[in-house]
mmCIF file of C-alpha atoms in Angstrom:
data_model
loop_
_atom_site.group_PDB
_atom_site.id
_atom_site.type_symbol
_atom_site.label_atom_id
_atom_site.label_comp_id
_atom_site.label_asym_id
_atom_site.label_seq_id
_atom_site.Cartn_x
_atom_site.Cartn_y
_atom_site.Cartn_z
ATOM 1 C CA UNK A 17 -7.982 13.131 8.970
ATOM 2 C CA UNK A 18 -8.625 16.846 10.031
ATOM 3 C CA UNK A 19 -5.354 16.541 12.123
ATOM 4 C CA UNK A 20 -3.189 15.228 9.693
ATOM 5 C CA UNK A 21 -3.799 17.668 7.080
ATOM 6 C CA UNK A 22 -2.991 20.833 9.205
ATOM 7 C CA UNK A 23 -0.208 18.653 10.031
ATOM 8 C CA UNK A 24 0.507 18.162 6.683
ATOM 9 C CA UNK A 25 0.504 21.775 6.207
ATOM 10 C CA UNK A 26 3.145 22.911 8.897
ATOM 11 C CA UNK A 27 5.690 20.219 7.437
ATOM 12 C CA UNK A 28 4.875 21.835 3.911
ATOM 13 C CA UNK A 29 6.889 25.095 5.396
ATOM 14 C CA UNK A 30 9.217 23.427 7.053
ATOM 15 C CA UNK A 31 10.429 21.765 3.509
ATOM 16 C CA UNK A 32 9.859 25.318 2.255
ATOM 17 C CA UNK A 33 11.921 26.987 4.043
ATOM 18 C CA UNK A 34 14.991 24.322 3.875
ATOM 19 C CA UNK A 35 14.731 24.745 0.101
ATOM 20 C CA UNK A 36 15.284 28.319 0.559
ATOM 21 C CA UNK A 37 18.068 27.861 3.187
ATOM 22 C CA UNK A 38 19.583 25.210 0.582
ATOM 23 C CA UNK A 39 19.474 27.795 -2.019
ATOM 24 C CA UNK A 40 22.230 30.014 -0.476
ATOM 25 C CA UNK A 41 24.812 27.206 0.638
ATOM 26 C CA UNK A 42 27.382 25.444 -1.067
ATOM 27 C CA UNK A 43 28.173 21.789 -1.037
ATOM 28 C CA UNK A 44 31.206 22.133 1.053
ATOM 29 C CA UNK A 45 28.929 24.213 3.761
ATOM 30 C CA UNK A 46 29.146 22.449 7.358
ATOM 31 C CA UNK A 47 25.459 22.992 7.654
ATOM 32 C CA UNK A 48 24.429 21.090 4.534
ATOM 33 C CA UNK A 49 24.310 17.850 6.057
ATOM 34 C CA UNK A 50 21.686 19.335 8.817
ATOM 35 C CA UNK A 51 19.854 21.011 6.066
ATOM 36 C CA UNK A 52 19.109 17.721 3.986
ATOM 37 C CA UNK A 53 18.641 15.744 7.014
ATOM 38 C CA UNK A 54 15.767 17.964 8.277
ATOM 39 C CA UNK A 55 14.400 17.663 4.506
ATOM 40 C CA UNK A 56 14.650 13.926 4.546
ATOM 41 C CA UNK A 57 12.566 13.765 7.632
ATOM 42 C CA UNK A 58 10.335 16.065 7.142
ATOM 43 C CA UNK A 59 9.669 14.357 3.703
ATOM 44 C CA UNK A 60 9.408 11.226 5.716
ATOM 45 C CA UNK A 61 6.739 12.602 7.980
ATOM 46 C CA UNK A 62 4.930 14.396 4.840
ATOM 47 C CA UNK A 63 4.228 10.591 3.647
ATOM 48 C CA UNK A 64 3.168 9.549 7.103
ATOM 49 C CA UNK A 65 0.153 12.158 6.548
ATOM 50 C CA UNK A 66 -0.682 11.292 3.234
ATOM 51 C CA UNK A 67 -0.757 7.443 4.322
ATOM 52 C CA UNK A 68 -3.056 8.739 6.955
ATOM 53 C CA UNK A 69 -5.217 10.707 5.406
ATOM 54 C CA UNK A 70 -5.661 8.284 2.487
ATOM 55 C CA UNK A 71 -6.302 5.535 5.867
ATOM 56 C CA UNK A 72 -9.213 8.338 6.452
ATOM 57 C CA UNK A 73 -10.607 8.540 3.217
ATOM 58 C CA UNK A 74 -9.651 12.281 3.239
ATOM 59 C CA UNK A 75 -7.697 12.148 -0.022
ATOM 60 C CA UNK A 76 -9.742 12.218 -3.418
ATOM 61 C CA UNK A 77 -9.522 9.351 -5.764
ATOM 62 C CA UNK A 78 -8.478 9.930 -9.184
ATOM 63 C CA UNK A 79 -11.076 7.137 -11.006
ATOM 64 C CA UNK A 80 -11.069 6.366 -14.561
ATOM 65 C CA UNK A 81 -11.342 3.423 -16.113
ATOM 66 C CA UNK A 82 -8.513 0.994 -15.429
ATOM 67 C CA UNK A 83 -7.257 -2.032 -16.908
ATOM 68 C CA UNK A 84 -6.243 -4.459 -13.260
ATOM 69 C CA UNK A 85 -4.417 -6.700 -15.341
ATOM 70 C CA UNK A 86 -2.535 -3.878 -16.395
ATOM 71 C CA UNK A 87 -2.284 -2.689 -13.377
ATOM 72 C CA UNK A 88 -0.937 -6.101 -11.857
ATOM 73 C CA UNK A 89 1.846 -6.215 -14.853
ATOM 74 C CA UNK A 90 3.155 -2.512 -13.836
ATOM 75 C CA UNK A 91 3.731 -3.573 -9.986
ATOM 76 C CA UNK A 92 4.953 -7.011 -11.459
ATOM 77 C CA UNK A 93 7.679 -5.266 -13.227
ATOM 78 C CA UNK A 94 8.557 -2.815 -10.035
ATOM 79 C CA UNK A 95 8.625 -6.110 -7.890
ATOM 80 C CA UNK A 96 11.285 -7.832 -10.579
ATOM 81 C CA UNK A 97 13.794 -5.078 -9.665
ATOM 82 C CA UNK A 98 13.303 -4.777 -5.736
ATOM 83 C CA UNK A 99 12.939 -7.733 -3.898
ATOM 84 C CA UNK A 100 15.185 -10.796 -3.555
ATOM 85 C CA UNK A 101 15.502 -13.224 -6.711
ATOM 86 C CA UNK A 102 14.777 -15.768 -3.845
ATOM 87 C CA UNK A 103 11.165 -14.831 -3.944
ATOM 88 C CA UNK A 104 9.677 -16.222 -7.269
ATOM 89 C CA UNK A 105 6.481 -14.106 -8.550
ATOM 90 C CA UNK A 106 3.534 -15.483 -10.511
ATOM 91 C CA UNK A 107 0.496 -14.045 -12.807
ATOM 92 C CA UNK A 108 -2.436 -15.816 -12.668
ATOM 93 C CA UNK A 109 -4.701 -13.372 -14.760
ATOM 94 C CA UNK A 110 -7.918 -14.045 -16.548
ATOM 95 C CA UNK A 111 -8.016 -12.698 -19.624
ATOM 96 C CA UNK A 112 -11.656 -11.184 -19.735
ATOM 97 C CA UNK A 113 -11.377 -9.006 -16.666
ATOM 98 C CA UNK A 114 -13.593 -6.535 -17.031
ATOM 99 C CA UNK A 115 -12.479 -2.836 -17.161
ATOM 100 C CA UNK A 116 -13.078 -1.298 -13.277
ATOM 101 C CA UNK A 117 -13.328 2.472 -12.382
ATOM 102 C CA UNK A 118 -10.073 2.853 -10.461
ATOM 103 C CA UNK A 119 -6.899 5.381 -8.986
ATOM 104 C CA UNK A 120 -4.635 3.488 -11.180
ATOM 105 C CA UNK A 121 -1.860 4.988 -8.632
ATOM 106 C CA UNK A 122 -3.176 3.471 -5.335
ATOM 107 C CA UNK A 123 -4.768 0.596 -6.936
ATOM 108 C CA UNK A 124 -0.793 0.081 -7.578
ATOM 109 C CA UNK A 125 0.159 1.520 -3.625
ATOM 110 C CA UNK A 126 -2.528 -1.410 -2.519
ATOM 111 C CA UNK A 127 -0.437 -3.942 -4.502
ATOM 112 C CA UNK A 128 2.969 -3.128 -3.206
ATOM 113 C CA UNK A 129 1.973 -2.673 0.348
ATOM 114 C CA UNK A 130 0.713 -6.175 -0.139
ATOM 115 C CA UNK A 131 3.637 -7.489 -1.546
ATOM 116 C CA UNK A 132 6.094 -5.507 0.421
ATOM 117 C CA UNK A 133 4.449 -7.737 4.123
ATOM 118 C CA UNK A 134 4.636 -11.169 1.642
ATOM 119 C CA UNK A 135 8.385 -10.445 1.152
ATOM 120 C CA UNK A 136 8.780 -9.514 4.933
ATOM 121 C CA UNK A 137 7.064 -13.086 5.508
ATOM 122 C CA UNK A 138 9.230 -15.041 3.070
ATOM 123 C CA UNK A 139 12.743 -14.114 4.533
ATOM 124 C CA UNK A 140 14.075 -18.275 3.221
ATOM 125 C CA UNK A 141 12.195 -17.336 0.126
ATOM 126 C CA UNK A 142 9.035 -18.598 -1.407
ATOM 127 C CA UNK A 143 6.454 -17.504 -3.869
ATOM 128 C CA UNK A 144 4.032 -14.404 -4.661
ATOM 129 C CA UNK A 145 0.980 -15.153 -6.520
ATOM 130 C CA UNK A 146 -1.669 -12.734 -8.280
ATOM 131 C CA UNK A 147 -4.601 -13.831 -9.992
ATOM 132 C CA UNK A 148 -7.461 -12.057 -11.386
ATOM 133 C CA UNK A 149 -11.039 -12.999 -12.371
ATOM 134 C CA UNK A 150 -14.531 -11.874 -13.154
ATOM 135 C CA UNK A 151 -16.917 -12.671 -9.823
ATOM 136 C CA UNK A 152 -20.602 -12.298 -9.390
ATOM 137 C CA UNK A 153 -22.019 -11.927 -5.710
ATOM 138 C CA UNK A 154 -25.376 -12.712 -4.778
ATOM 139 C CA UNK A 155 -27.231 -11.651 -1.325
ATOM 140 C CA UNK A 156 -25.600 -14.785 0.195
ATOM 141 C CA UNK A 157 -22.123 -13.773 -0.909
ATOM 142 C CA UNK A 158 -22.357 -10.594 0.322
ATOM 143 C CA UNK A 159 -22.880 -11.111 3.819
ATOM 144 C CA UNK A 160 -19.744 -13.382 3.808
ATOM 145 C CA UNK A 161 -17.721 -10.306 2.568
ATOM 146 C CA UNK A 162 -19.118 -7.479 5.034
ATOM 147 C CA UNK A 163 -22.447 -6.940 3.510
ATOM 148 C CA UNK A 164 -21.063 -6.220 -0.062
ATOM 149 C CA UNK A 165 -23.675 -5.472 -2.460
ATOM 150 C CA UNK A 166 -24.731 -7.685 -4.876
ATOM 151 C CA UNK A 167 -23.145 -7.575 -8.581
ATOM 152 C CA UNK A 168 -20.475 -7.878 -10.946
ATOM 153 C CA UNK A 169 -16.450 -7.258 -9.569
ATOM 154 C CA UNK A 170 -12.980 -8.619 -10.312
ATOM 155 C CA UNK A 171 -11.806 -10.477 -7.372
ATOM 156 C CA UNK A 172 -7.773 -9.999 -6.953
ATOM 157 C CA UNK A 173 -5.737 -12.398 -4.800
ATOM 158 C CA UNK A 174 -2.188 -12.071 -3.782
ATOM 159 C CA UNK A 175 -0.941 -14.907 -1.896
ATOM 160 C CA UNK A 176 1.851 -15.767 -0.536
ATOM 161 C CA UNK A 177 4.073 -18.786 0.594
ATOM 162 C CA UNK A 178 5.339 -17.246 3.724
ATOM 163 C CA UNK A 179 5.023 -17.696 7.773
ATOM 164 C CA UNK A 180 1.060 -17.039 7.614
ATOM 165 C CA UNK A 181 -0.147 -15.140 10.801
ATOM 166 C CA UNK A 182 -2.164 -16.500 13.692
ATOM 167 C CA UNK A 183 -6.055 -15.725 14.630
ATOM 168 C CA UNK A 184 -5.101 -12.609 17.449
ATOM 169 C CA UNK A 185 -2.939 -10.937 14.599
ATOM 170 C CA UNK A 186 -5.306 -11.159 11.513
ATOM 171 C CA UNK A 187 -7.707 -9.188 14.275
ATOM 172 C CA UNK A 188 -5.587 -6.570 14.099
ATOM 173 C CA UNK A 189 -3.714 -6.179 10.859
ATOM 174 C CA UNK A 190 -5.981 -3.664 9.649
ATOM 175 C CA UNK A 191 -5.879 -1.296 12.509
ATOM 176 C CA UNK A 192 -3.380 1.916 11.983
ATOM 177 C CA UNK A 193 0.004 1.775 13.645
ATOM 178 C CA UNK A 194 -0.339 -2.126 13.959
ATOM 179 C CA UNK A 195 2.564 -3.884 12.885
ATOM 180 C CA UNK A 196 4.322 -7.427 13.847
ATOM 181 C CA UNK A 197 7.832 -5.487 12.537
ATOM 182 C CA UNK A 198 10.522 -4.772 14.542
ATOM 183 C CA UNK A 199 11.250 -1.155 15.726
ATOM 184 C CA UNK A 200 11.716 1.464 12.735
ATOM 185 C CA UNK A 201 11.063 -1.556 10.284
ATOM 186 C CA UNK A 202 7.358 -0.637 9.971
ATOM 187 C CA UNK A 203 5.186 2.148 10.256
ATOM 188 C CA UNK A 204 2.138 -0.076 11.004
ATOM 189 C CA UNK A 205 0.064 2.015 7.922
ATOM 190 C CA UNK A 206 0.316 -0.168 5.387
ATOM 191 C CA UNK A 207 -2.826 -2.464 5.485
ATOM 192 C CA UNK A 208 -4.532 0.284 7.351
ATOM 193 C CA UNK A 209 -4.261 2.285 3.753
ATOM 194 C CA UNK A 210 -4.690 -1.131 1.691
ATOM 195 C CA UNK A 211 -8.299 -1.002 3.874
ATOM 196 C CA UNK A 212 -9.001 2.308 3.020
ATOM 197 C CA UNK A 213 -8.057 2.501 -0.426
ATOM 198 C CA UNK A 214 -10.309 -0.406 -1.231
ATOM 199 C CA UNK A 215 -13.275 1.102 0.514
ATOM 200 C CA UNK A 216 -13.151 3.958 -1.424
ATOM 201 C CA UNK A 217 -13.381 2.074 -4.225
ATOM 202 C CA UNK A 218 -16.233 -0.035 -3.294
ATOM 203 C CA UNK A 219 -14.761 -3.566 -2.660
ATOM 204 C CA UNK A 220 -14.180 -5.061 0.142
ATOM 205 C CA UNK A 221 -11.372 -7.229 1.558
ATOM 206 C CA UNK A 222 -10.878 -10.777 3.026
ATOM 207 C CA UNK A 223 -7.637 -12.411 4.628
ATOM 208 C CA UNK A 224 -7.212 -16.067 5.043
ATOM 209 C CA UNK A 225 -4.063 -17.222 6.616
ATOM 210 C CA UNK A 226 -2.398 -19.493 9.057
ATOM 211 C CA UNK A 227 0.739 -20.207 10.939
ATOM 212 C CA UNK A 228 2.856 -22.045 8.380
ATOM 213 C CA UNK A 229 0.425 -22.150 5.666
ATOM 214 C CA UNK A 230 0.906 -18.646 3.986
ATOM 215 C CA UNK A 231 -1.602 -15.873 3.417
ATOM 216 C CA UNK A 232 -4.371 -14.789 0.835
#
């Protein structure tokens, strides 16, 4: 976390000073290209940092109260317009969810990470699922969910149709850099900042999937 903010830090005057070399060239410069490539990257790596630091918990949360269903029906909408018609989404959501103190704007990067692996597991196609509902865990429930405490939560699931993923991977999907992708498909950050992002909110996280059979 420490790293990746002084990190973060250099690449913030590096995209400083391309906006000021920018500012004195025209369109038709030869260098342009150069300059906006450098910017593009460095933005890219900028992101990296922030994925990371979220991953550490380094980045405050913006809580308020917050609306999941809401929430769900914003990253439905996104979802509509980006991937394949071939992937058919569905809302499952109770309607007496309670109201949860929340980032609305990584409760919404936890649901398209999510989504974003689904699609990458349904390349024929299939179907996206999320449901909401009001849960209550007891002592017993909470050591099945890594010693959560006891009380009331919502409980979001988003499962998928797709290829599932075999007992050695779900060890590891969690982990930073991890990633089943091909080369320069995947960062491997995804889930690591889907873990982190719902520890800092105080829930906790289960995956059930296997080979053929989809995951939840």
């Amino acid at each position: 976390g420490v790293i990746s903010h002084d990190f973060n830090n250099i690449l913030q005057a590096i995209l400083g000073y391309v906006q000021l070399l920018l500012l004195n060239k025209t369109e038709n410069d030869p260098d342009i290209r150069y300059l906006h490539q450098i910017n593009r990257s460095a933005q890219r790596a900028s992101e990296l940092t922030k994925e990371l630091l979220i991953f550490s918990r380094k980045v405050e949360s913006n809580l308020r109260p917050v609306n999941l269903n809401h929430e769900v029906a914003q990253v439905h909408r996104i979802l509509q317009r980006t991937i394949p018609k071939m992937v058919a989404i569905e809302l499952h959501l109770a309607e007496d969810t309670k109201i949860l103190n929340g980032d609305p704007i990584q409760l919404e990067q936890v649901m398209m990470n999510i989504a974003v692996n689904a699609n990458y597991a349904m390349p024929e196609g299939g179907k996206l699922v999320f449901a909401t509902r009001n849960v209550v865990l007891d002592e017993r429930d909470g050591k099945a969910h890594a010693g959560a405490a006891p009380g009331e939560y919502i409980q979001l699931t988003i499962s998928d149709t797709g290829c599932g993923m075999d007992k050695e991977t779900l060890g590891h999907i969690f982990e930073p850099f991890y990633t089943t992708k091909e080369i320069g498909k995947g960062t491997g950050l995804g889930l690591a900042m889907v873990y982190g992002i719902v520890q800092s909110h105080g829930g906790h996280i289960t995956v059930y999937s296997e080979p053929g059979h989809g995951t939840a």
